XYZ file of C-alpha atoms in Angstrom:
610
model
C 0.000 0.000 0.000
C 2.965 2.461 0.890
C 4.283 1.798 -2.600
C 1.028 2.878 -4.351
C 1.373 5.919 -1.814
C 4.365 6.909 -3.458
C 3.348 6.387 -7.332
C 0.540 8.706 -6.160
C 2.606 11.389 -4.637
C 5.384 11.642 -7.080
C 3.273 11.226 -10.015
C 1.569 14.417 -9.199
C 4.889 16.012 -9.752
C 5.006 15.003 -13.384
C 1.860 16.094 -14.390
C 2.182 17.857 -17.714
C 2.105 21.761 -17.559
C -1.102 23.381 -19.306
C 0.062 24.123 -23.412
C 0.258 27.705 -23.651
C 2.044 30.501 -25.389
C 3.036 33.578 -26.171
C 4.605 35.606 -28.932
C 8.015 36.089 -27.992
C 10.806 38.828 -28.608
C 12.700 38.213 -31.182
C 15.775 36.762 -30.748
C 19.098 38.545 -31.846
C 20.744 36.656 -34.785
C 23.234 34.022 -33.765
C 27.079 34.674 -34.537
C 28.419 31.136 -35.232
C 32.200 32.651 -35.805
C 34.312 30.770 -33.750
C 36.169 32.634 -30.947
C 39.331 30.004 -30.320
C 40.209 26.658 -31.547
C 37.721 24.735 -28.889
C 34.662 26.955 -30.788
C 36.364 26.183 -33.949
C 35.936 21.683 -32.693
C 32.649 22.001 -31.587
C 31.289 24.313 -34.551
C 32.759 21.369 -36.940
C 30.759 18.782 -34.812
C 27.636 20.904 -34.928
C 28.120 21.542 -38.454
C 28.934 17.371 -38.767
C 25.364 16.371 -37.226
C 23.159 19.208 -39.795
C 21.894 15.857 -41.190
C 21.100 13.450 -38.534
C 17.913 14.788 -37.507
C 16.365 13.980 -40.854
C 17.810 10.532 -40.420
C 15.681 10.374 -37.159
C 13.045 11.714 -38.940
C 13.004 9.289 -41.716
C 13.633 6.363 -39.341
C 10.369 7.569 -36.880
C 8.400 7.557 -40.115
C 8.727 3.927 -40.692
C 8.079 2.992 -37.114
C 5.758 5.712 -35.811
C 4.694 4.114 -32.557
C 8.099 4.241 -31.332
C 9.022 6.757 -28.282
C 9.213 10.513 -29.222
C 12.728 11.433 -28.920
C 14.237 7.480 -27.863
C 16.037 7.256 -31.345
C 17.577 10.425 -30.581
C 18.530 9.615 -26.985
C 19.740 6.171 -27.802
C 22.051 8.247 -30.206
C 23.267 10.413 -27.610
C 23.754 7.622 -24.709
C 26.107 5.484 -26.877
C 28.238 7.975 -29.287
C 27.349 11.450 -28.589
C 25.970 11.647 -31.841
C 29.506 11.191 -33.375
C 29.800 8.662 -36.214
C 31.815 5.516 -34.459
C 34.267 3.476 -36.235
C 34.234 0.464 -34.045
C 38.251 0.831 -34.226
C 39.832 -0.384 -30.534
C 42.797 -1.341 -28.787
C 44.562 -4.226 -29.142
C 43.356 -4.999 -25.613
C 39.925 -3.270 -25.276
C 38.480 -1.861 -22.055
C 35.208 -1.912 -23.911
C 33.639 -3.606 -26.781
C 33.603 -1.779 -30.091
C 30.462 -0.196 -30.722
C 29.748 1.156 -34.387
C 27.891 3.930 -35.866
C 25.658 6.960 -34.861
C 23.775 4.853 -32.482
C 26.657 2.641 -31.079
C 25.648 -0.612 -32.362
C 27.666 -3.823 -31.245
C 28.892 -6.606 -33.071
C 28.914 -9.596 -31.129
C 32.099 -10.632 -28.607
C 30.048 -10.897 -26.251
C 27.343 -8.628 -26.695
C 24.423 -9.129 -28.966
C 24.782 -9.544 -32.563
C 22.618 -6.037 -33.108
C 24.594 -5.073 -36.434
C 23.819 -8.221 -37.403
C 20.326 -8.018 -36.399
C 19.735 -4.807 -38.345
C 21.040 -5.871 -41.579
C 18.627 -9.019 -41.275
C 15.376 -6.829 -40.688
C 16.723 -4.149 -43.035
C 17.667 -6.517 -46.133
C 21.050 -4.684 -46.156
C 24.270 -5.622 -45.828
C 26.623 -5.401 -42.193
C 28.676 -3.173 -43.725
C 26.299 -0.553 -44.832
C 24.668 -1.335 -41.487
C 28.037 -0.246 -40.022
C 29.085 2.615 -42.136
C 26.311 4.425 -43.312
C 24.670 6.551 -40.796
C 21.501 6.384 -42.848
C 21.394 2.523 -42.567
C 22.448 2.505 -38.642
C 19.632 4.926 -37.604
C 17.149 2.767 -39.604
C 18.719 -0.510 -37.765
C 18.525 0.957 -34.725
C 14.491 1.902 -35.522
C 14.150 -1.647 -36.663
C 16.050 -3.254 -33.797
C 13.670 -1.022 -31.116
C 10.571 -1.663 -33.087
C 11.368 -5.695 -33.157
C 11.761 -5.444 -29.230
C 8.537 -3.281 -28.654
C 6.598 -5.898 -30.384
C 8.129 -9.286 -28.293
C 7.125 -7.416 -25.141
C 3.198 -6.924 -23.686
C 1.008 -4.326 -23.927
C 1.526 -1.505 -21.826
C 5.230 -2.427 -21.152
C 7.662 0.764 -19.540
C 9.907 2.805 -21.584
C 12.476 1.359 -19.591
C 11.282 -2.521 -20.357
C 11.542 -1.281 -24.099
C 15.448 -0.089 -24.168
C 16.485 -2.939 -21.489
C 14.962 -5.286 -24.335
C 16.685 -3.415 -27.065
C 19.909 -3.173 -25.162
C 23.054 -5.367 -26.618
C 24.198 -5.841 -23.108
C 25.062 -9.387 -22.014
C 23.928 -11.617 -25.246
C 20.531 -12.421 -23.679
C 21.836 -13.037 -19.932
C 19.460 -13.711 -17.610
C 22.010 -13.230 -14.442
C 22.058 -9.764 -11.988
C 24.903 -8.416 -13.131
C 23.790 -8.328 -17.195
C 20.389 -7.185 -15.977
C 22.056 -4.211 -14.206
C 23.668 -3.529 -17.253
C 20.585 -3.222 -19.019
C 19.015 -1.331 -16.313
C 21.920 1.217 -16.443
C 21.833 1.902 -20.159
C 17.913 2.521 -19.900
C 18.453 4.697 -17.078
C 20.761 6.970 -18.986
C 18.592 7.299 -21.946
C 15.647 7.974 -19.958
C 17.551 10.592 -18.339
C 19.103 12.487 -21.306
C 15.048 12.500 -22.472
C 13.906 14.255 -19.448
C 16.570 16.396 -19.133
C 17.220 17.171 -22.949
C 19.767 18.103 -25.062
C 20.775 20.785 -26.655
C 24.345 21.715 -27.943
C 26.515 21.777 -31.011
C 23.897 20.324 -33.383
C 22.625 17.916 -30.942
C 18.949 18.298 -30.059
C 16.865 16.143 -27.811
C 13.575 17.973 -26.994
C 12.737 17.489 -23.289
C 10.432 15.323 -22.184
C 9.865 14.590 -17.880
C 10.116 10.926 -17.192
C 7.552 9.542 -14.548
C 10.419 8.148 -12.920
C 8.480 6.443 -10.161
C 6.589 4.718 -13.336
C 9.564 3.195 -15.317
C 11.191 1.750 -12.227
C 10.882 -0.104 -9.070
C 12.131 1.878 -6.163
C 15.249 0.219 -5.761
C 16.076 0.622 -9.011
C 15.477 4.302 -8.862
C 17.625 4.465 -5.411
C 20.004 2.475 -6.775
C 20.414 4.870 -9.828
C 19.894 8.422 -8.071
C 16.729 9.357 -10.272
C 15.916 12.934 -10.276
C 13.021 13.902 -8.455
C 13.848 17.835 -9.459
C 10.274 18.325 -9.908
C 9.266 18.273 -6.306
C 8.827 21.553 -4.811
C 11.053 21.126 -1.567
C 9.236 23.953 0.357
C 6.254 21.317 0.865
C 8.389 19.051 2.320
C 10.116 15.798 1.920
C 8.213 12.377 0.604
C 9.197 9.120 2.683
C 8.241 5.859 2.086
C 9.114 2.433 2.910
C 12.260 3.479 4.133
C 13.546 6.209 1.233
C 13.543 9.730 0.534
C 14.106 12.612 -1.591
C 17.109 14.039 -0.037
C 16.036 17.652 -0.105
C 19.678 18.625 -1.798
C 20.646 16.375 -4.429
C 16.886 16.245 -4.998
C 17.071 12.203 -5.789
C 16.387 9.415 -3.873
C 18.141 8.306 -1.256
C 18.166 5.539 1.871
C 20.073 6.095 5.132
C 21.070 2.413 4.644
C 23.301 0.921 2.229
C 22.235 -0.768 -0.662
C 21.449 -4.880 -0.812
C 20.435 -7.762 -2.990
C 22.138 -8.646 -6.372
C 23.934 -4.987 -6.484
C 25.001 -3.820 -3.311
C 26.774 -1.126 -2.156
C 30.503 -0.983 -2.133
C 32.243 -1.753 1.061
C 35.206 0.017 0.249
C 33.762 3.088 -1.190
C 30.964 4.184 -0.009
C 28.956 6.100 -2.724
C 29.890 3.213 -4.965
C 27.869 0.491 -6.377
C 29.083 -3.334 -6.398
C 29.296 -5.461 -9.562
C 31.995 -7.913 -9.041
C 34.285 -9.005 -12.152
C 36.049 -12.413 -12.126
C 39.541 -10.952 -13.467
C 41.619 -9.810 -10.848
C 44.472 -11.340 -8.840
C 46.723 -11.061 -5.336
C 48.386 -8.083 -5.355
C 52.271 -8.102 -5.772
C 53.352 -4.841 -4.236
C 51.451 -1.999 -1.792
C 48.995 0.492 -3.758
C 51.110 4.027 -4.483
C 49.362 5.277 -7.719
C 46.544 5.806 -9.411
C 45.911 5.140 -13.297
C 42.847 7.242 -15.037
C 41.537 5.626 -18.061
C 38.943 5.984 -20.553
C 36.819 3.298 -21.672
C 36.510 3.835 -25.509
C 32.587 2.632 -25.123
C 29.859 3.693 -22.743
C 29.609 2.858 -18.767
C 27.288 0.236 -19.269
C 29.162 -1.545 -21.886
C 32.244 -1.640 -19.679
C 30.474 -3.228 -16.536
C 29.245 -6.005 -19.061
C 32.331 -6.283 -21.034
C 34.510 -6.225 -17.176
C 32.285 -9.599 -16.746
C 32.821 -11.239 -19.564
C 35.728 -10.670 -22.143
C 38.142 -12.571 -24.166
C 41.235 -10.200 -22.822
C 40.813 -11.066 -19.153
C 40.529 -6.764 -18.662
C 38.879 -5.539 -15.741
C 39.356 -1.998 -13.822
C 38.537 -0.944 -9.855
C 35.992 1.476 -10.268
C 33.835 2.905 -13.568
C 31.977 6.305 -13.429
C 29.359 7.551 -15.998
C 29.507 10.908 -18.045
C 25.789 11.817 -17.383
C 25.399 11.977 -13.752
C 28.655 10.611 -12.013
C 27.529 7.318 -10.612
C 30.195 5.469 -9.616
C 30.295 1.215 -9.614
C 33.205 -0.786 -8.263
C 34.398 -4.052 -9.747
C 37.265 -5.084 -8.597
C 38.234 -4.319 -4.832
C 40.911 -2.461 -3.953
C 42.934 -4.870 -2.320
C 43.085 -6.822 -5.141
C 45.156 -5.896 -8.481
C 42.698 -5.128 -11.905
C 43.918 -5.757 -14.871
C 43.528 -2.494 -15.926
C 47.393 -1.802 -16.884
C 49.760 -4.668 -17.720
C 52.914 -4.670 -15.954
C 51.899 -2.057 -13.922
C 48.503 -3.493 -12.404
C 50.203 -4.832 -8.947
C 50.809 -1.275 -7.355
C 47.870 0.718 -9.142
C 44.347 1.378 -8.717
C 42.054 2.046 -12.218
C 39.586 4.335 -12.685
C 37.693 4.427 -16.208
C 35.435 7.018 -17.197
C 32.692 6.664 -19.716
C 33.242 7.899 -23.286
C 36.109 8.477 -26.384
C 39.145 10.721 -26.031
C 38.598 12.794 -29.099
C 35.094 13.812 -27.556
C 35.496 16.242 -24.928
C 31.913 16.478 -24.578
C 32.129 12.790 -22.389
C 34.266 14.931 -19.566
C 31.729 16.276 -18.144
C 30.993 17.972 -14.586
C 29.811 14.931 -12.886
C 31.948 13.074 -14.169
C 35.538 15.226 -13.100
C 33.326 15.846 -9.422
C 32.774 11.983 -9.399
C 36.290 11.080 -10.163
C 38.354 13.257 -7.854
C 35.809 12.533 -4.764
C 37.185 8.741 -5.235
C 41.040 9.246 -5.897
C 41.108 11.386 -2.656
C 39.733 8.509 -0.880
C 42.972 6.980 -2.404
C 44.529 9.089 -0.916
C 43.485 9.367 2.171
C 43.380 5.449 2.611
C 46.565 4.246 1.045
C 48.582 7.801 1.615
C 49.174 8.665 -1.782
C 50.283 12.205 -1.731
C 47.062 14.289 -3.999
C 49.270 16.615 -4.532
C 51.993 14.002 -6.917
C 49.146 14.364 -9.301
C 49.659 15.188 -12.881
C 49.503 19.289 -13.283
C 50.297 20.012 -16.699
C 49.372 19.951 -20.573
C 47.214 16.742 -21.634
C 48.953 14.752 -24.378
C 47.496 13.146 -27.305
C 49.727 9.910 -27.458
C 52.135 7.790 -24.969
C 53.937 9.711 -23.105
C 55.895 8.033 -20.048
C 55.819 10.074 -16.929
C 58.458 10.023 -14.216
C 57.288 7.757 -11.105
C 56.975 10.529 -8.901
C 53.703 11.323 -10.388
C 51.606 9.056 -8.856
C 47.965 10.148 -10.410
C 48.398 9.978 -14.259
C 46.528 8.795 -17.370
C 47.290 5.245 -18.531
C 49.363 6.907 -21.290
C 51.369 7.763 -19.095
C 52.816 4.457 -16.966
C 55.905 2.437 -18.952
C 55.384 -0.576 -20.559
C 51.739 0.249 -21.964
C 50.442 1.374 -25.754
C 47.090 3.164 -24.665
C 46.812 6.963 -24.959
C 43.985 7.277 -22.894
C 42.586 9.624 -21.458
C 43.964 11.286 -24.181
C 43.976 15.275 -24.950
C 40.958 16.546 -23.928
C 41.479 15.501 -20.429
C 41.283 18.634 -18.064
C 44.862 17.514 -15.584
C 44.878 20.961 -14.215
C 41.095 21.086 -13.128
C 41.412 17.631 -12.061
C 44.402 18.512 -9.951
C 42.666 21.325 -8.684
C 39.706 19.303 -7.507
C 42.082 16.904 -6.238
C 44.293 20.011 -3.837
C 41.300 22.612 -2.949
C 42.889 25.705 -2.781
C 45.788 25.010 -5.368
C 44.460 26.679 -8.202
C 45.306 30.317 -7.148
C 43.978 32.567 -10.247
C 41.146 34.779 -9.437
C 38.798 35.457 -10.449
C 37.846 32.242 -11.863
C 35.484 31.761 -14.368
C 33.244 29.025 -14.099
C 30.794 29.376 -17.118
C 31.522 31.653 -20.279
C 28.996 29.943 -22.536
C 31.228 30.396 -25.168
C 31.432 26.729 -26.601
C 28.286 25.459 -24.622
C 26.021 26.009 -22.079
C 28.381 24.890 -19.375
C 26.499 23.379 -16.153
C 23.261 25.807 -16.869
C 21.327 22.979 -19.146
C 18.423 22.620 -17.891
C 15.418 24.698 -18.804
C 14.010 27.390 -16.451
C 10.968 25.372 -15.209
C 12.769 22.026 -14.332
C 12.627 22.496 -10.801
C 9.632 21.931 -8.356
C 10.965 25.323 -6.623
C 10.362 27.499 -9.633
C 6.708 29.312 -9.669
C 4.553 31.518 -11.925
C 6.082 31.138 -14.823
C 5.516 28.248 -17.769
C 7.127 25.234 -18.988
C 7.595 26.600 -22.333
C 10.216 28.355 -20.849
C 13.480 27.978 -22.569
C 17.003 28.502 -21.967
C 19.521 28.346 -24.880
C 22.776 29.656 -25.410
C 22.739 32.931 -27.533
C 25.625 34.179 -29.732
C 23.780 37.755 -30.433
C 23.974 38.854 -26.792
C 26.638 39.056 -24.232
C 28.706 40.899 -21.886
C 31.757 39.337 -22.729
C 33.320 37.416 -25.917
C 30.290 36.583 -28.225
C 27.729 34.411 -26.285
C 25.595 34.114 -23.093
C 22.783 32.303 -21.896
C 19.177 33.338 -22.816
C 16.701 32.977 -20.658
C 13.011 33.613 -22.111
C 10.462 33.949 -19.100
C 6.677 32.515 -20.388
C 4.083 33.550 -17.465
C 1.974 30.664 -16.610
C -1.628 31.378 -17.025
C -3.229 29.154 -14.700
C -0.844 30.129 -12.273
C -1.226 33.949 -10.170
C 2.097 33.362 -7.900
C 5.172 35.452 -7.847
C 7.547 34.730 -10.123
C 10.549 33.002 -8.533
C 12.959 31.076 -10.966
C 15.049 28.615 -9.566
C 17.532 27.996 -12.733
C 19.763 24.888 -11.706
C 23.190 24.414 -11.975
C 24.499 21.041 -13.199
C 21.564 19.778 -15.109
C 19.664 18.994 -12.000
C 21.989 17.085 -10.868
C 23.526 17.960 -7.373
C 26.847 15.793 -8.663
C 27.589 17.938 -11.316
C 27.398 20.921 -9.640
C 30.430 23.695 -9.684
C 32.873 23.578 -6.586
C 33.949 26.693 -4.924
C 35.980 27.667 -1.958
C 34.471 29.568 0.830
C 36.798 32.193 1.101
C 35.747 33.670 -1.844
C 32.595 35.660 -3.740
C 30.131 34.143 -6.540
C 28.595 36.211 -8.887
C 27.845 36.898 -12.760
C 26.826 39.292 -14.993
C 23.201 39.652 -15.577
C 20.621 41.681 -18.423
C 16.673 41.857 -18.199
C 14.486 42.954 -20.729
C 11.847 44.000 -17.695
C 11.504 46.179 -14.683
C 11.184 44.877 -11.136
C 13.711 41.943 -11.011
C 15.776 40.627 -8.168
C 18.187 38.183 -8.438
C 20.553 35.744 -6.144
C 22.201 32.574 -5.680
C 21.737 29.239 -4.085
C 24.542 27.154 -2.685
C 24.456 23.451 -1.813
C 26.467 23.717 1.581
C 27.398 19.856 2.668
C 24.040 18.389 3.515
C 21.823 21.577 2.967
C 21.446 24.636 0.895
C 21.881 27.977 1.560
C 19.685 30.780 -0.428
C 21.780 34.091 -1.086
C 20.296 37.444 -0.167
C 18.383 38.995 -3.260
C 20.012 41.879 -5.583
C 17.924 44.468 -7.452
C 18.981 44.632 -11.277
C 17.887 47.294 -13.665
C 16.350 46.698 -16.649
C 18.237 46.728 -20.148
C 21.635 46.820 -19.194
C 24.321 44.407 -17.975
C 24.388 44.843 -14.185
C 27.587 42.734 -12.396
C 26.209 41.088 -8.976
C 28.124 38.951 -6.130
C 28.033 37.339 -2.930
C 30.726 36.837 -0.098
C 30.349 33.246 0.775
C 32.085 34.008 4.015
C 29.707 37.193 5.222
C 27.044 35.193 7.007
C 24.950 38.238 6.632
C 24.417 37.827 2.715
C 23.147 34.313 3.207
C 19.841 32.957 4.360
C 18.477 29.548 5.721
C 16.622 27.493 3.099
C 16.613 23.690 3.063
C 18.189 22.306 6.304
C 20.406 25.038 6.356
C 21.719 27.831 8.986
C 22.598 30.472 7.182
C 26.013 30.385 6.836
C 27.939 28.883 4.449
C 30.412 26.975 6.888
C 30.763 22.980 4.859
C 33.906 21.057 3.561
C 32.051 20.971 0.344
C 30.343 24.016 -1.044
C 28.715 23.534 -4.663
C 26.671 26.330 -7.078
C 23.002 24.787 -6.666
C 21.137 27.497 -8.703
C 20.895 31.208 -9.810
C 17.219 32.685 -8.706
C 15.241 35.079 -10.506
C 12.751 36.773 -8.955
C 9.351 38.762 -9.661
C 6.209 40.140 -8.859
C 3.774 38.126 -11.382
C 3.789 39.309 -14.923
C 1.200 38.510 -18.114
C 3.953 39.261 -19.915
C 7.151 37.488 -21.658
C 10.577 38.571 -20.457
C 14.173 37.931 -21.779
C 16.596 37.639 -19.349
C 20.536 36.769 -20.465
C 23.348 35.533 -17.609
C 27.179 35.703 -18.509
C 30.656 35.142 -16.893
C 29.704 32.921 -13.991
C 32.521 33.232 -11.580
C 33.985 32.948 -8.321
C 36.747 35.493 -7.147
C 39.028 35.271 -3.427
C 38.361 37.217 -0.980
């Protein structure tokens, strides 16, 4: 009965806002020069995927009662919308995966190129090369698992179906697998996508629908849509924590994937390829898989090479899952596996886009337990210049890439791995500059994707709200974010706009250090705004006093995180921003209630010392 209690309550927070309109302002014309080399990458990707939504297109026209928008997100999940060439290493830490939608070829994993060229009446190779032919197998594949499966079946019974993970395995660990790869789809659909050519319209997941509750506690599903202010929803023993805004147990996990005993905010899948270590642990070895995080905890299962790795975190949110316990050696490095511990993270090293947030957050939380429990020394991490190939380090540095330990031909994680923010998140303190800037929306929208009206706290205004990155308007360089305000009709509150940081996601919010001031620059086309910040401060959040802004012009606005007088309690909070860990939760806009439409534009996001 307390379970239906729940579908009832959190349903209600997914209800679909009313459809409404209004004619908008229109927007400035968008300046695609690019500013530096990193615009010049990502305008060539953008200008790379023009095509592939008519592929989508063309593919949802054959098989109409697919999911709006699960081509798309399949797309996204597995390659990042980046045409794979199933090339790998000559000892893979992930099965090759081919195409726009990351098809796999068999080793292990289910025949799905195969598959496809069977429905399709094509061949494997045009199946494998021709992103017209992989979309269309991909459509064909999806459509052939919607109809095996009964009426009425989940979204998330659909894509575990589809899934290539574990060759039809009926066993825990491949079903986790599965359960993984649905969860990240589901998740890039309700949080959408929208950057360098890549669009993946948003559409809220019922969660609490798709998934038992362990499941959902077991994957950290956003519950972002619950307006905190009301209060918290308990049952049968979980939560919404009121911060991270997911769901969450006071006890650790059980049953067929348990927490980690060694790491705490890890999950437990165990591989069978490990042995007795030779020497005691003194470095650390970051990796990338070449495939996606739920590949690798398949492939770390069951693989022809004998590969394994400690601990694997996803691009999308963070989670982290350990395979191999740290007293034991991985064999995650050749020669080198009896003194090191591995760490893979999700994605290819000529995408930067795979780095994300969560993911660098994720990944130095974990090496500085390392450190703390083996006494490595954070501070002999790697500080310098990525590198694009093998290049042998001296053995001082004890936290380095695996292109960078002897004996080894990987160059992962390659040259779009950030060594100096990850050394930085590794030493608090260490990075010295000020001020520094934390979002320029230059290249992207940084850690402000989601759209206005994504969380539960936000009132009075619609959810045709949008926020896009906009190269016609900015304070500095050529882009900021744009903001456009919709007034909700059925809805006479206050406006008060709670735009999150990190996608929603709590993990992939920005670290800052206390001693220091937050602020940005700010521009509203409309009298009688106020603006502030929120800060996630440990195990609450802390809302910043508000500022007045003036309309039509760029007003610059900050907060000392140490002045206890510019912060208020808001959810279990004091008032003071006093925690180890202090994060950006959100920037607030605020209101008396309009009718009408309002632009609003946010640039340089940045912290400064005090």
């Amino acid at each position: 009965m307390r379970r239906s209690c729940l579908t009832l309550a959190v349903s209600l927070l997914f209800a679909a806002a009313p459809a409404w309109s209004e004619s908008r302002d229109p927007a400035p014309a968008v300046d695609l020069t690019p500013v530096d080399a990193a615009a010049g990458e990502q305008a060539a990707l953008a200008q790379a995927r023009r095509d592939f939504p008519a592929l989508f297109a063309a593919a949802y026209a054959r098989h109409p009662q697919l999911p709006a928008g699960s081509l798309e997100a399949i797309a996204y999940v597995q390659s990042r919308w980046v045409m794979l060439d199933g090339a790998v290493d000559a000892v893979p830490e992930s099965p090759a995966a081919v195409g726009l939608m990351g098809l796999y070829a068999g080793h292990g994993f289910r025949d799905q190129v195969g598959g496809a060229a069977t429905l399709l009446g094509v061949s494997r190779k045009q199946v494998e090369s021709d992103p017209y032919w992989n979309v269309l197998g991909a459509a064909a594949l999806l459509a052939d698992a919607q109809s095996r499966l009964a009426r009425g079946a989940t979204q998330a019974e659909l894509l575990a179906a589809y899934a290539g993970h574990g060759d039809g395995k009926t066993d825990a660990i491949a079903a986790f697998a599965r359960e993984a790869f649905a969860y990240d789809v589901l998740l890039t659909l309700d949080r959408g996508v929208d950057d360098n050519g890549i669009r993946v319209d948003a559409r809220p997941v019922a969660w609490e629908r798709e998934f038992a509750p362990d499941a959902l506690l077991r994957q950290r599903a956003p519950f972002v849509r619950l307006d905190l202010q009301r209060g918290a929803v308990e049952v049968d023993g979980l939560r919404i924590d009121p911060v991270t805004e997911a769901l969450s147990s006071d006890a650790p996990l059980a049953g067929p994937v348990p927490s980690s005993t060694d790491y705490g905010p890890a999950l437990w899948v165990t591989s069978p390829y490990y042995h007795s270590r030779s020497q005691s642990i003194s470095a650390v070895a970051i990796h990338t898989m070449q495939g996606s995080y739920a590949g690798s905890i398949s492939w770390f299962q069951s693989n022809p090479y004998s590969v394994s790795a400690h601990y694997l975190i996803r691009s999308s949110d963070g989670q982290v899952t350990q395979m191999v316990r740290e007293a034991q050696a991985a064999h995650h490095i050749g020669a080198e596996n009896g003194y090191t511990l591995g760490i893979e993270h999700e994605g290819y090293v000529n995408n930067a886009s795979w780095y994300t947030t969560a993911m660098y957050n994720a990944s130095s939380a974990l090496t500085r337990h390392f450190c703390s429990r083996h006494g490595i020394n954070c501070a002999t991490a790697y500080n310098g210049a990525a590198h694009s190939g093998v290049v042998v380090l001296s053995s001082s540095i004890k936290i380095k890439g695996h292109q960078h330990f002897p004996n080894n031909t990987h160059t992962d994680p390659g040259i779009n791995w950030d060594w100096r923010r990850y050394y930085t998140l590794l030493n608090p303190g260490s990075g010295g500059g000020t001020p520094r800037i934390l979002d320029t929306f230059e290249t992207n929208e940084g850690h402000f994707t989601s759209t206005p009206s994504y969380s539960g706290s936000t009132t009075g205004i619609d959810a045709t709200s949008t926020a896009e990155r906009d190269c016609g308007v900015s304070h500095v360089g050529s882009c900021s974010e744009h903001l456009t305000l919709v007034d909700n009709p059925s809805d006479s509150q206050a406006w008060a706009v709670r735009f999150l940081s990190g996608g929603g996601s709590a993990g992939s919010n920005t670290g800052v250090a206390r001693n220091g001031r937050v602020g940005f620059w700010v521009y509203v086309a409309g009298a009688g705004f106020s603006v502030g910040v929120g800060i996630d401060d440990g195990a609450a959040t802390e809302r910043s006093t508000l500022r007045s802004v003036a309309a039509n012009t760029w007003t610059y606005v900050e907060w000392n995180l140490a002045d206890a007088n510019q912060w208020n309690a808001w959810v279990g909070g004091n008032g003071a921003i006093d925690a180890a860990n202090v994060t950006i939760d959100a920037i607030w806009l605020e209101r008396a209630h309009t009718t009408y439409t309002v632009n609003a534009y946010i640039d340089e996001v940045q912290w400064r010392s005090n």
